[in-house]
C-alpha atoms as a PDB file:
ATOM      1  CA  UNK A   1      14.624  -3.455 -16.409  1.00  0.00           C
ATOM      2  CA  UNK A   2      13.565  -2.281 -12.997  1.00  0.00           C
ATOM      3  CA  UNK A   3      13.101  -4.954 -10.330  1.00  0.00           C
ATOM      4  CA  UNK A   4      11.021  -4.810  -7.642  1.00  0.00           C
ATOM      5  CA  UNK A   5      11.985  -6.701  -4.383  1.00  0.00           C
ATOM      6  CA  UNK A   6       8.343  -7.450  -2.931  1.00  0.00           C
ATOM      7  CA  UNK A   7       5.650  -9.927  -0.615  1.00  0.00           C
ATOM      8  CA  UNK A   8       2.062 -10.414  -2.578  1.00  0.00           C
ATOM      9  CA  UNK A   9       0.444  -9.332   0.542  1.00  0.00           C
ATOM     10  CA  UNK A  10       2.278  -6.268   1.382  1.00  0.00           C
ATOM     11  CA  UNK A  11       0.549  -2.984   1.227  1.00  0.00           C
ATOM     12  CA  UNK A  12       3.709  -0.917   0.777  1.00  0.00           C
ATOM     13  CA  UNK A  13       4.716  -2.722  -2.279  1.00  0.00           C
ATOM     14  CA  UNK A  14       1.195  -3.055  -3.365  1.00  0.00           C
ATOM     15  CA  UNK A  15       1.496   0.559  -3.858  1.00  0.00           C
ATOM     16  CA  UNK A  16       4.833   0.751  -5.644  1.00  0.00           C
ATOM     17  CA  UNK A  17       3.138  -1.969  -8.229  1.00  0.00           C
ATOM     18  CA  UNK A  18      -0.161   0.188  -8.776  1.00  0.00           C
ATOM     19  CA  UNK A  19       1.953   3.036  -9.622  1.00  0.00           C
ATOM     20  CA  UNK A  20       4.375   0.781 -11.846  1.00  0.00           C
ATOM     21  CA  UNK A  21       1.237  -0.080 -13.938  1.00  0.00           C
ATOM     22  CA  UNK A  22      -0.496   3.156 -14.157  1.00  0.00           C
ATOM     23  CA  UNK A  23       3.049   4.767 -15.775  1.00  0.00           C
ATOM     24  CA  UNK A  24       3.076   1.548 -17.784  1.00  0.00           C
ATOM     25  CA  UNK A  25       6.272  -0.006 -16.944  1.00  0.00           C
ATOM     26  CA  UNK A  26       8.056  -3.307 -17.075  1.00  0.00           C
ATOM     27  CA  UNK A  27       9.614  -4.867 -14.101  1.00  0.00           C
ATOM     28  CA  UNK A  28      10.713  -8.480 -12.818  1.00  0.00           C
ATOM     29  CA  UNK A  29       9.484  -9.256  -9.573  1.00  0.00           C
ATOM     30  CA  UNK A  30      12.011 -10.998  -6.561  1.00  0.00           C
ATOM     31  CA  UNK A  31       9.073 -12.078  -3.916  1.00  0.00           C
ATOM     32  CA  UNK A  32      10.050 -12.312   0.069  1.00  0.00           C
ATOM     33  CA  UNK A  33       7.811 -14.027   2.023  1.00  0.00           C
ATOM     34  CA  UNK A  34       7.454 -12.016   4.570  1.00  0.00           C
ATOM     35  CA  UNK A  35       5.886 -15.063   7.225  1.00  0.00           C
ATOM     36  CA  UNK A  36       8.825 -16.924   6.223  1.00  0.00           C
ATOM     37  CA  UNK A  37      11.314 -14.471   6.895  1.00  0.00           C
ATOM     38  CA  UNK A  38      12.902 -13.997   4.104  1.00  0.00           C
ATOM     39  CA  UNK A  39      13.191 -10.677   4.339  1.00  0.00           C
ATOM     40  CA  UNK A  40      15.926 -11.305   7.022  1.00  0.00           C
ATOM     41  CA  UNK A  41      18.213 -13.038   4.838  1.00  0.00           C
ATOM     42  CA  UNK A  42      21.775 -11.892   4.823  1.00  0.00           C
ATOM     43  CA  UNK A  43      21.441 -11.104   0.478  1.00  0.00           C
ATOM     44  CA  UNK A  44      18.468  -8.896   0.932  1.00  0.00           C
ATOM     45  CA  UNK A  45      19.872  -7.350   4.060  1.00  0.00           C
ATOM     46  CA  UNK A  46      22.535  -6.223   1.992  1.00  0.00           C
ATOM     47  CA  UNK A  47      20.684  -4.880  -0.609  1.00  0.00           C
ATOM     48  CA  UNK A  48      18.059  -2.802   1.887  1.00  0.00           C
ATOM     49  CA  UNK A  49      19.639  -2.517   5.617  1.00  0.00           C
ATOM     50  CA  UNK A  50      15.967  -2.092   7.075  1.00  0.00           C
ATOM     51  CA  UNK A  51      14.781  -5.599   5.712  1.00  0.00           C
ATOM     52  CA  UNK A  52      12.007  -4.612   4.883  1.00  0.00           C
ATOM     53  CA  UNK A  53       9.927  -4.767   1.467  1.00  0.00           C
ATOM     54  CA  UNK A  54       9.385  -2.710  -1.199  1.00  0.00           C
ATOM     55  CA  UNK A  55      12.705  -2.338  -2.321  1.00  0.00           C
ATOM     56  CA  UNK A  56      12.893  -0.885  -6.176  1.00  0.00           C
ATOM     57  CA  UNK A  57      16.432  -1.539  -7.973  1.00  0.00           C
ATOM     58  CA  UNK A  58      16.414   0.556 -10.686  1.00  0.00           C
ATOM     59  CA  UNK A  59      20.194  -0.314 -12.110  1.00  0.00           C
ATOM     60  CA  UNK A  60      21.809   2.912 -10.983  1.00  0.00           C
ATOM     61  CA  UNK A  61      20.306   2.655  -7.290  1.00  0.00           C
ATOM     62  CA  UNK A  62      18.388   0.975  -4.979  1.00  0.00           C
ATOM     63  CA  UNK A  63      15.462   2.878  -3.837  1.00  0.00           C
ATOM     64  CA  UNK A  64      13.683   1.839  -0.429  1.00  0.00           C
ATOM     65  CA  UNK A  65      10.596   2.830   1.308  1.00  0.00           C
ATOM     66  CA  UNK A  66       7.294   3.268  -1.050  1.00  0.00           C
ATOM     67  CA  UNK A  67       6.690   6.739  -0.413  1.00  0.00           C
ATOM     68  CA  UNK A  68      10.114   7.620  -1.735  1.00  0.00           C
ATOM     69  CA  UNK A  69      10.300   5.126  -4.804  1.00  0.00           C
ATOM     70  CA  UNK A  70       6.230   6.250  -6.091  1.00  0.00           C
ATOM     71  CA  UNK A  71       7.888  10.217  -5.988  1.00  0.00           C
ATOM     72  CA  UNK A  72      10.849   8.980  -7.833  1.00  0.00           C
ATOM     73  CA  UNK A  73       8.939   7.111 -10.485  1.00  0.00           C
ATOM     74  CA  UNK A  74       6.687  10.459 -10.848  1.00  0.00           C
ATOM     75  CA  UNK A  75      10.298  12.533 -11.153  1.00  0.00           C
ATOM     76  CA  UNK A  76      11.160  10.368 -13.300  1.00  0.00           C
ATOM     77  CA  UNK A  77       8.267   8.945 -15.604  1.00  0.00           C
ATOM     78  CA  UNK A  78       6.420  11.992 -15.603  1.00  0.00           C
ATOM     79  CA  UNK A  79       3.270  10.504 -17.738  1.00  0.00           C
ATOM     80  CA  UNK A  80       0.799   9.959 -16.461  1.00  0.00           C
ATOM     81  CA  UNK A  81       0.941  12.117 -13.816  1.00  0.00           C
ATOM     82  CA  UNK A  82       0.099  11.163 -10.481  1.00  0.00           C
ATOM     83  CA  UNK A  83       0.306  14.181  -8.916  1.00  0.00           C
ATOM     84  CA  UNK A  84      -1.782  17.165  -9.698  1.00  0.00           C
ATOM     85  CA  UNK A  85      -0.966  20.509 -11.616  1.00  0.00           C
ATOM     86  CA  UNK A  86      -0.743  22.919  -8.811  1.00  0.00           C
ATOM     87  CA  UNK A  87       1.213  23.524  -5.256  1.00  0.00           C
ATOM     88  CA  UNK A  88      -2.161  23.503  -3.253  1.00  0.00           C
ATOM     89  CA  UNK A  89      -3.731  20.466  -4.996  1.00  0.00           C
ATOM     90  CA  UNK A  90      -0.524  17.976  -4.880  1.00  0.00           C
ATOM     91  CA  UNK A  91      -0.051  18.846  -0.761  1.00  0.00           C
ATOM     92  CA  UNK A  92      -3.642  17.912  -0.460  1.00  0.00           C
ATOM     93  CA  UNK A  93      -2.776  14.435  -2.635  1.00  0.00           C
ATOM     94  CA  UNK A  94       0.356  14.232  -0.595  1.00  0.00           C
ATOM     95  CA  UNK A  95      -1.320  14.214   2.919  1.00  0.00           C
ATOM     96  CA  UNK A  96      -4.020  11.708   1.802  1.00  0.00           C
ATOM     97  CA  UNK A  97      -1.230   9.356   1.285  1.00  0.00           C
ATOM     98  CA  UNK A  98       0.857  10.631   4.568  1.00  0.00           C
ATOM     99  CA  UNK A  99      -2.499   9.862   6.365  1.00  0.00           C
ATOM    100  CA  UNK A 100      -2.216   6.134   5.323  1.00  0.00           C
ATOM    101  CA  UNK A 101       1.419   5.484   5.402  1.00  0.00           C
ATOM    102  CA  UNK A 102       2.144   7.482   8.604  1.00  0.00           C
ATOM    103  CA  UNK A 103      -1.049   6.681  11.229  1.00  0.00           C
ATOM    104  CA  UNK A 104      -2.690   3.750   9.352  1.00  0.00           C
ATOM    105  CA  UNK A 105      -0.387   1.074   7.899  1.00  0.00           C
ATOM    106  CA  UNK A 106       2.384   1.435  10.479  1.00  0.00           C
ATOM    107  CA  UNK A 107      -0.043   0.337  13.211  1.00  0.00           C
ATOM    108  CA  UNK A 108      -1.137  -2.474  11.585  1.00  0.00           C
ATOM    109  CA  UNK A 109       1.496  -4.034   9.759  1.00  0.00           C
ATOM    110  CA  UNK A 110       3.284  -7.821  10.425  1.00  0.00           C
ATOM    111  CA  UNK A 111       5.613  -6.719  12.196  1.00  0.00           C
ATOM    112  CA  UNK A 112       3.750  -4.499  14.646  1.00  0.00           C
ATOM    113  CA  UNK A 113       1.665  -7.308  15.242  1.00  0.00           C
ATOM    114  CA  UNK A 114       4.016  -9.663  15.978  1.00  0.00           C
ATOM    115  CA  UNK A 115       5.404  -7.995  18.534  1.00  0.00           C
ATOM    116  CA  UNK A 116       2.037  -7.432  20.462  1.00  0.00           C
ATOM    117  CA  UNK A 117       1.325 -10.914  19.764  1.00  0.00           C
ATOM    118  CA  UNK A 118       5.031 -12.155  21.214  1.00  0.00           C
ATOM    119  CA  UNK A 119       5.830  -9.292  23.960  1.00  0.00           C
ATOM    120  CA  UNK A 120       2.178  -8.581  24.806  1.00  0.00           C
ATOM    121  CA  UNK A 121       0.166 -12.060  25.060  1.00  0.00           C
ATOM    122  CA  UNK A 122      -2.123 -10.219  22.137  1.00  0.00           C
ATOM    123  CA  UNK A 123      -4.541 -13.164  20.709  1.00  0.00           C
ATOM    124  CA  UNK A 124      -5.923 -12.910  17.233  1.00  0.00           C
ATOM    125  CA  UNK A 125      -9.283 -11.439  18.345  1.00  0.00           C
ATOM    126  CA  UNK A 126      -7.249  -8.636  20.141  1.00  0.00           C
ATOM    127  CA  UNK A 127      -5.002  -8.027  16.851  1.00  0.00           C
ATOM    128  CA  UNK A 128      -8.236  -7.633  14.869  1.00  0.00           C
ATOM    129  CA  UNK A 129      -9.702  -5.065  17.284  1.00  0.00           C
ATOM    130  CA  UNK A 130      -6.054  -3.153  17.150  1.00  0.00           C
ATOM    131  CA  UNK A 131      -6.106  -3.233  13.462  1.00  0.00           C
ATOM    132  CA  UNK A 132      -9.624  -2.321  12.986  1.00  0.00           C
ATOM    133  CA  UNK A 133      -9.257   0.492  15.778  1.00  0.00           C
ATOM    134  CA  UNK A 134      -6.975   2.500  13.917  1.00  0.00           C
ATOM    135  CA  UNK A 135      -7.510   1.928  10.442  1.00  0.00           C
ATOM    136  CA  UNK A 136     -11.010   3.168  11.076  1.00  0.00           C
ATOM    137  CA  UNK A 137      -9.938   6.322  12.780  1.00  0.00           C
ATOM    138  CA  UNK A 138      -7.967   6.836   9.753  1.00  0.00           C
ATOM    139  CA  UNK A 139     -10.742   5.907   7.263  1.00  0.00           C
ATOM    140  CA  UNK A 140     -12.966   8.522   8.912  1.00  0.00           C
ATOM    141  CA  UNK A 141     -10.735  11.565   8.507  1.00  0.00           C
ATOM    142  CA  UNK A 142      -9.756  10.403   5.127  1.00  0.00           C
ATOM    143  CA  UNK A 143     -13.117   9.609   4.436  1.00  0.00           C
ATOM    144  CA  UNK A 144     -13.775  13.294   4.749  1.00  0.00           C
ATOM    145  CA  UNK A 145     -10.710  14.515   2.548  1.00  0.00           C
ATOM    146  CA  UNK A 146     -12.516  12.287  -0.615  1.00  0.00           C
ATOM    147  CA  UNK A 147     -15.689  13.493  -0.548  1.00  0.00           C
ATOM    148  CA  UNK A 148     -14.721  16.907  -1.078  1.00  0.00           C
ATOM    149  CA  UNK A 149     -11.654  16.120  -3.705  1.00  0.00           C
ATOM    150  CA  UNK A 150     -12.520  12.867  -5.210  1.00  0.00           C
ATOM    151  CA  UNK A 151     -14.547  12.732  -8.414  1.00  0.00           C
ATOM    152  CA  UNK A 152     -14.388   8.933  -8.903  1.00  0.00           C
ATOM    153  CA  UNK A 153     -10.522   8.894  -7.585  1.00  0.00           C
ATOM    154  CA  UNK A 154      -9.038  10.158  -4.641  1.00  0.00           C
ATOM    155  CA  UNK A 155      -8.568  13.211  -6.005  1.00  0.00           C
ATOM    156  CA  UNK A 156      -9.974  14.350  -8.988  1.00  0.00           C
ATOM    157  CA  UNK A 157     -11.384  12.724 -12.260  1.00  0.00           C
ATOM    158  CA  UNK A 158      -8.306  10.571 -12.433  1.00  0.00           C
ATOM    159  CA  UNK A 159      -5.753   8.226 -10.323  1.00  0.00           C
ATOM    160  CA  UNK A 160      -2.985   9.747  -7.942  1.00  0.00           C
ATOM    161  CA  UNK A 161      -0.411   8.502  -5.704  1.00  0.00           C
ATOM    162  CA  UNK A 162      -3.653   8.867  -3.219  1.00  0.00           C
ATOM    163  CA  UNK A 163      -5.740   6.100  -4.742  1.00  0.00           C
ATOM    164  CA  UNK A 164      -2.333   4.042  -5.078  1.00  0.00           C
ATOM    165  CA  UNK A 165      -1.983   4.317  -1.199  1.00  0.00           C
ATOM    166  CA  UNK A 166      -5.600   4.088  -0.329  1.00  0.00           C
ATOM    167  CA  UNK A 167      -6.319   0.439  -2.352  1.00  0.00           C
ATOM    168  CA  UNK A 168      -3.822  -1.266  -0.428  1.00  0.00           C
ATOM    169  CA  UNK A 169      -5.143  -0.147   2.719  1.00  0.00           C
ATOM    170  CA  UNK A 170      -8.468  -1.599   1.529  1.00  0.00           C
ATOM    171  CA  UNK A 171      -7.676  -4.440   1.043  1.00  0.00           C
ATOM    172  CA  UNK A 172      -5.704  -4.965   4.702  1.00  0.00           C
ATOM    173  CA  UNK A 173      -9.206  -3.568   6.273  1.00  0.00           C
ATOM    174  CA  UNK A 174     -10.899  -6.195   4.736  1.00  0.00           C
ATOM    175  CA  UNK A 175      -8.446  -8.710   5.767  1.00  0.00           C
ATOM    176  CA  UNK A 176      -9.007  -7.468   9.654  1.00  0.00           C
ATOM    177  CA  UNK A 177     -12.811  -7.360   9.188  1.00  0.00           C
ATOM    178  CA  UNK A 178     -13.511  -3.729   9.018  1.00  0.00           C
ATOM    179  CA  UNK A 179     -16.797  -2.411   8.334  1.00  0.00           C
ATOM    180  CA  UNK A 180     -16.688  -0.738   5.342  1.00  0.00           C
ATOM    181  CA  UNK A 181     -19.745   0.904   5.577  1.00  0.00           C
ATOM    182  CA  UNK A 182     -19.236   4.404   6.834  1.00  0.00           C
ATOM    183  CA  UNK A 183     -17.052   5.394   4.075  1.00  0.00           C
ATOM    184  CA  UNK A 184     -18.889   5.286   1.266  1.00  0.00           C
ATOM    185  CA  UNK A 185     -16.540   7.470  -0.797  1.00  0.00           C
ATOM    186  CA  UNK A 186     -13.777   5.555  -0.036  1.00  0.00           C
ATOM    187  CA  UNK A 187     -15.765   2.314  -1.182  1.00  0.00           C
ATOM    188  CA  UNK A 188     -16.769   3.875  -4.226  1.00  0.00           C
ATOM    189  CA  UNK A 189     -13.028   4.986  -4.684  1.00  0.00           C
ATOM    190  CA  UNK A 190     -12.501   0.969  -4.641  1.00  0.00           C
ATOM    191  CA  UNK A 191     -15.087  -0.239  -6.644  1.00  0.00           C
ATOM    192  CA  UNK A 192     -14.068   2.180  -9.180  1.00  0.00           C
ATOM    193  CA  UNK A 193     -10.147   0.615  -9.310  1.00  0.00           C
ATOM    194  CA  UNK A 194     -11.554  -2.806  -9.114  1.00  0.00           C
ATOM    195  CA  UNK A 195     -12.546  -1.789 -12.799  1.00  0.00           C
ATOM    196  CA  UNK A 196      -9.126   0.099 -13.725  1.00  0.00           C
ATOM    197  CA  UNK A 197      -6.615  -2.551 -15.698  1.00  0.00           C
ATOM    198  CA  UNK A 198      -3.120  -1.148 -13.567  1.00  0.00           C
ATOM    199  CA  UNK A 199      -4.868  -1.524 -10.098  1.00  0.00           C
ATOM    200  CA  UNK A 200      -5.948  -5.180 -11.244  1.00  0.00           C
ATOM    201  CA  UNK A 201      -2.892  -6.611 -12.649  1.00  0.00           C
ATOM    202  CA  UNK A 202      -1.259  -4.896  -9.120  1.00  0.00           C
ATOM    203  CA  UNK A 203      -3.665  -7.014  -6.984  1.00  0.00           C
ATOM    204  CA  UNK A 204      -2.307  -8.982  -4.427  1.00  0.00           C
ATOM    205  CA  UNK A 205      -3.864 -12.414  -6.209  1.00  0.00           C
ATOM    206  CA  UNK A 206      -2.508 -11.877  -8.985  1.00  0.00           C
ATOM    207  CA  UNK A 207       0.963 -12.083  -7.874  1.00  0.00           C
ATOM    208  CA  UNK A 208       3.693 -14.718  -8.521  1.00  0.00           C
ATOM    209  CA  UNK A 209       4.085 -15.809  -4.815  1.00  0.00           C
ATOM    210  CA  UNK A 210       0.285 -15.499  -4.155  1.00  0.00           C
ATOM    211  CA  UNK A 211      -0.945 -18.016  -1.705  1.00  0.00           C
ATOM    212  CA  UNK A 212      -3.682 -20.259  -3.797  1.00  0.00           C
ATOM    213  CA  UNK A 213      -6.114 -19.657  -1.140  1.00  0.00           C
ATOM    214  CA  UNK A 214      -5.932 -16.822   1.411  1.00  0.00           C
ATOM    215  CA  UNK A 215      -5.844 -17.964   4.978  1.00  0.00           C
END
């Protein structure tokens, strides 16, 4: 049984779940809450030195970082593919998801913003305006990238490690108030997984340690 060391509201390990459902694959579920700091405990410390969540054990290892685990699950659970057929197509998948995880998430994830909020005097309104600064700098470019690949996903007719990247994000704009409305590819990206079984049952809500109500 794989187990998958996680935080409901985490985009990194909302990824690792989407792809964990699309291959169709069991796992149990240890939850961190993040806000809590659980993360910094001395057990999970030792099982991930970076503290920080997803971690993915799989019995023989202990796979960090969600970039690395959703290529190792596609290595090693080949069907469905996430990942298209030729050299050209999966670099194109790959940088979609290298735009979100390198120049999107990292700028607006907790720990980020607690720093600006704690070193910086940053108030909430300011944190917002961050968040929604560069996620929408990213959305535009990517934005681009869809409407020329995407036919209903992504990339293509059918879900990648792209649209497993990009759903999470999504959902952390909409938490920071982004206007969604200049991307309408990317919204009709979403709409489209709201429909697809694996991204639901990866939702955030619909997680074990999922706040009742969201504040």
């Amino acid at each position: 049984m794989l187990t998958l060391h996680s935080y409901w509201r985490s985009s990194a390990a909302y990824r690792v779940r989407i792809a964990l459902s699309l291959k169709g694959l069991e796992f149990a579920q240890v939850t961190h809450d993040l806000r809590q700091n659980a993360h910094l405990e001395p057990g999970y410390r030792a099982l991930n030195p970076q503290h920080l969540v997803p971690a993915l054990d799989t019995g023989d290892a202990v796979l960090t970082q969600s970039p690395a685990i959703l290529e190792w699950l596609e290595e090693t659970h080949p069907e469905p593919a996430l990942l298209p057929s030729t050299p050209s197509s999966r670099a194109i998948v790959r940088s979609m998801c290298d735009l979100i995880a390198c120049d999107i998430h990292p700028l607006n994830n907790l720990r980020v913003l607690r720093e600006l909020k704690t070193e910086f005097g940053a108030d909430a309104s300011r944190l917002d305006l961050w968040a929604r600064g560069w996620i929408a700098e990213g959305f535009t470019a990517l934005e681009v990238l869809v409407e020329k690949h995407g036919q209903g996903f992504c990339f293509g007719d059918t879900p990648t490690l792209a649209d497993c990247f990009l759903i999470p994000q999504i959902f952390s704009a909409q938490r920071f108030g982004v206007d969604l409305r200049p991307y309408p590819a990317l919204r009709a990206v979403n709409e489209r997984c709201d429909e697809h079984p694996a991204f639901v049952r990866a939702h955030p809500i619909h997680q074990p340690d999922a706040d009742q109500v969201d504040s």
